[in-house]
CSV table of C-alpha atoms in Angstrom, one decimal:
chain,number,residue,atom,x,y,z
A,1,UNK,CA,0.0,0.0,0.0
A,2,UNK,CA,1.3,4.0,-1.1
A,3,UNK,CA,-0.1,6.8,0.9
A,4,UNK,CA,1.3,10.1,0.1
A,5,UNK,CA,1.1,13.3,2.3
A,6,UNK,CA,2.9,16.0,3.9
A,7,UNK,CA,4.5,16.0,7.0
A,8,UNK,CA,6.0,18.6,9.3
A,9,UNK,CA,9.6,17.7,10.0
A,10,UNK,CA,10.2,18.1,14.0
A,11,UNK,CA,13.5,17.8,16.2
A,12,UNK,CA,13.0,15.2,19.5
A,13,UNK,CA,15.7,16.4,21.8
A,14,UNK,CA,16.9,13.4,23.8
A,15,UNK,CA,20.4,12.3,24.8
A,16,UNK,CA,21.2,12.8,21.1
A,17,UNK,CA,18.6,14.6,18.6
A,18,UNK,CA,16.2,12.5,16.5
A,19,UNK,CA,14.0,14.5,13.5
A,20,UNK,CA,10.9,12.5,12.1
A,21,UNK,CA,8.1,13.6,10.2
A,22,UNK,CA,4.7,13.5,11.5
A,23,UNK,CA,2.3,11.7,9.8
A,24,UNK,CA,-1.1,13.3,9.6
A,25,UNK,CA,-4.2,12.4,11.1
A,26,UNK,CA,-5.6,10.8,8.5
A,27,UNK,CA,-2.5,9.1,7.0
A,28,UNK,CA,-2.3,7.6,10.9
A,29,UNK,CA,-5.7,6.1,10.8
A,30,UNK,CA,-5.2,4.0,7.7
A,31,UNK,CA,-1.5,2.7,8.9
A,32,UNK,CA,-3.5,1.9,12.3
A,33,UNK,CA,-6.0,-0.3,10.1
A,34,UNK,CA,-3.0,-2.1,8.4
A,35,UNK,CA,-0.5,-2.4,11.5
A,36,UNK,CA,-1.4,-5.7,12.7
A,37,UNK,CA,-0.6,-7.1,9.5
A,38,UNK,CA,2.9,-5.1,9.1
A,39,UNK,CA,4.1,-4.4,12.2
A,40,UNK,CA,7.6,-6.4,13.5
A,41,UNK,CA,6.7,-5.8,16.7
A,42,UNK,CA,6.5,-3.1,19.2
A,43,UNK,CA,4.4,-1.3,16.8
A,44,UNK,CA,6.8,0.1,14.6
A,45,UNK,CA,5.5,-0.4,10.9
A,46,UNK,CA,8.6,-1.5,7.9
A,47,UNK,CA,8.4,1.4,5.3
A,48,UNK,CA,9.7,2.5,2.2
A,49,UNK,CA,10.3,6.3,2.3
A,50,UNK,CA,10.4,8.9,-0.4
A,51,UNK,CA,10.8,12.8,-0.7
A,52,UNK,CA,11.4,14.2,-3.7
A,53,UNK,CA,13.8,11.8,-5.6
A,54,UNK,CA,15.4,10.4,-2.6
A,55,UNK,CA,14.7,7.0,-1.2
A,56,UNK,CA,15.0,4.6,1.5
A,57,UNK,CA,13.8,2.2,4.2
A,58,UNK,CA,12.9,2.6,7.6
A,59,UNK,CA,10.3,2.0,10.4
A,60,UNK,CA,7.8,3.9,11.3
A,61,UNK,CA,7.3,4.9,14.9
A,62,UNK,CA,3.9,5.3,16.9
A,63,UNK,CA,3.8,8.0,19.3
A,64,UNK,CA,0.7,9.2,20.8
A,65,UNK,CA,-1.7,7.5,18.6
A,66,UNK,CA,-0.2,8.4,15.7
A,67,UNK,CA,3.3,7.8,13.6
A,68,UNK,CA,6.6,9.5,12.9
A,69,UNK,CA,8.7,8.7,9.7
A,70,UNK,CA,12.3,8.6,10.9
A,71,UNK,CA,14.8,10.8,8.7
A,72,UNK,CA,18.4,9.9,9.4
A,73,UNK,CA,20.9,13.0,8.8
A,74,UNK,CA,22.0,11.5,5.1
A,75,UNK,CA,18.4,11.5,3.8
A,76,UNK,CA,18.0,14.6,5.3
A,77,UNK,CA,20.6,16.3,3.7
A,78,UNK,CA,19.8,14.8,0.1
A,79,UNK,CA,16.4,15.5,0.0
A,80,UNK,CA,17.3,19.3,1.3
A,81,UNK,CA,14.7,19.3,4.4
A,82,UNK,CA,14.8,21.3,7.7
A,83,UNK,CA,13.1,21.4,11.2
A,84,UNK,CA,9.7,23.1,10.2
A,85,UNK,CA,9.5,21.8,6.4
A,86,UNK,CA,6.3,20.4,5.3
A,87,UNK,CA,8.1,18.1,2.6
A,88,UNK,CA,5.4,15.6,0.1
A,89,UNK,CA,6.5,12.2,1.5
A,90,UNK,CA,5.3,9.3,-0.1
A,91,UNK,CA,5.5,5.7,2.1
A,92,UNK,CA,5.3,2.5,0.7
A,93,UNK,CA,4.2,0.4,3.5
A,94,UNK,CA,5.3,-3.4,4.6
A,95,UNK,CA,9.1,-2.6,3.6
A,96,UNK,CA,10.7,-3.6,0.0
């Protein structure tokens, strides 16, 4: 399954910094549908990421009823996206 949407990239401060994109609302509900048929365990959901023309996998994690797309400092950088984007990701769900 594709969903595509946009999502505000935000910065977790823990020990070290984490930046995810927050999956909307609506997005959430369908992955919450499909998560007991994709999900590894502890919730987090095998995905195929895409902004613009860069790709790669990752898991999704839920937080507060909803999910946050991981983006590592590489992808970050490649795809040109900051703290307080609102980049069109596309997520290709159940891994590759």
């Amino acid at each position: 399954m594709e969903l595509e949407f946009r999502g505000e990239v935000i910065e977790w401060r823990g020990p070290s910094p984490f930046f995810f994109a927050a999956v909307p609302p609506d997005a959430a509900e369908v992955i919450a549908d499909l998560a007991p048929m994709l999900t590894y365990g502890w919730g987090v959901i095998p995905a195929r990421v895409t902004i613009d023309a860069v790709t790669w996998t990752t898991s999704l994690f839920p937080k507060d009823g909803g999910y946050l797309v991981p983006l590592r400092a590489a992808e970050r950088r490649r795809a040109q996206v900051e703290v307080g984007d609102d980049p069109r990701i596309t997520l290709e769900l159940g891994g590759p």
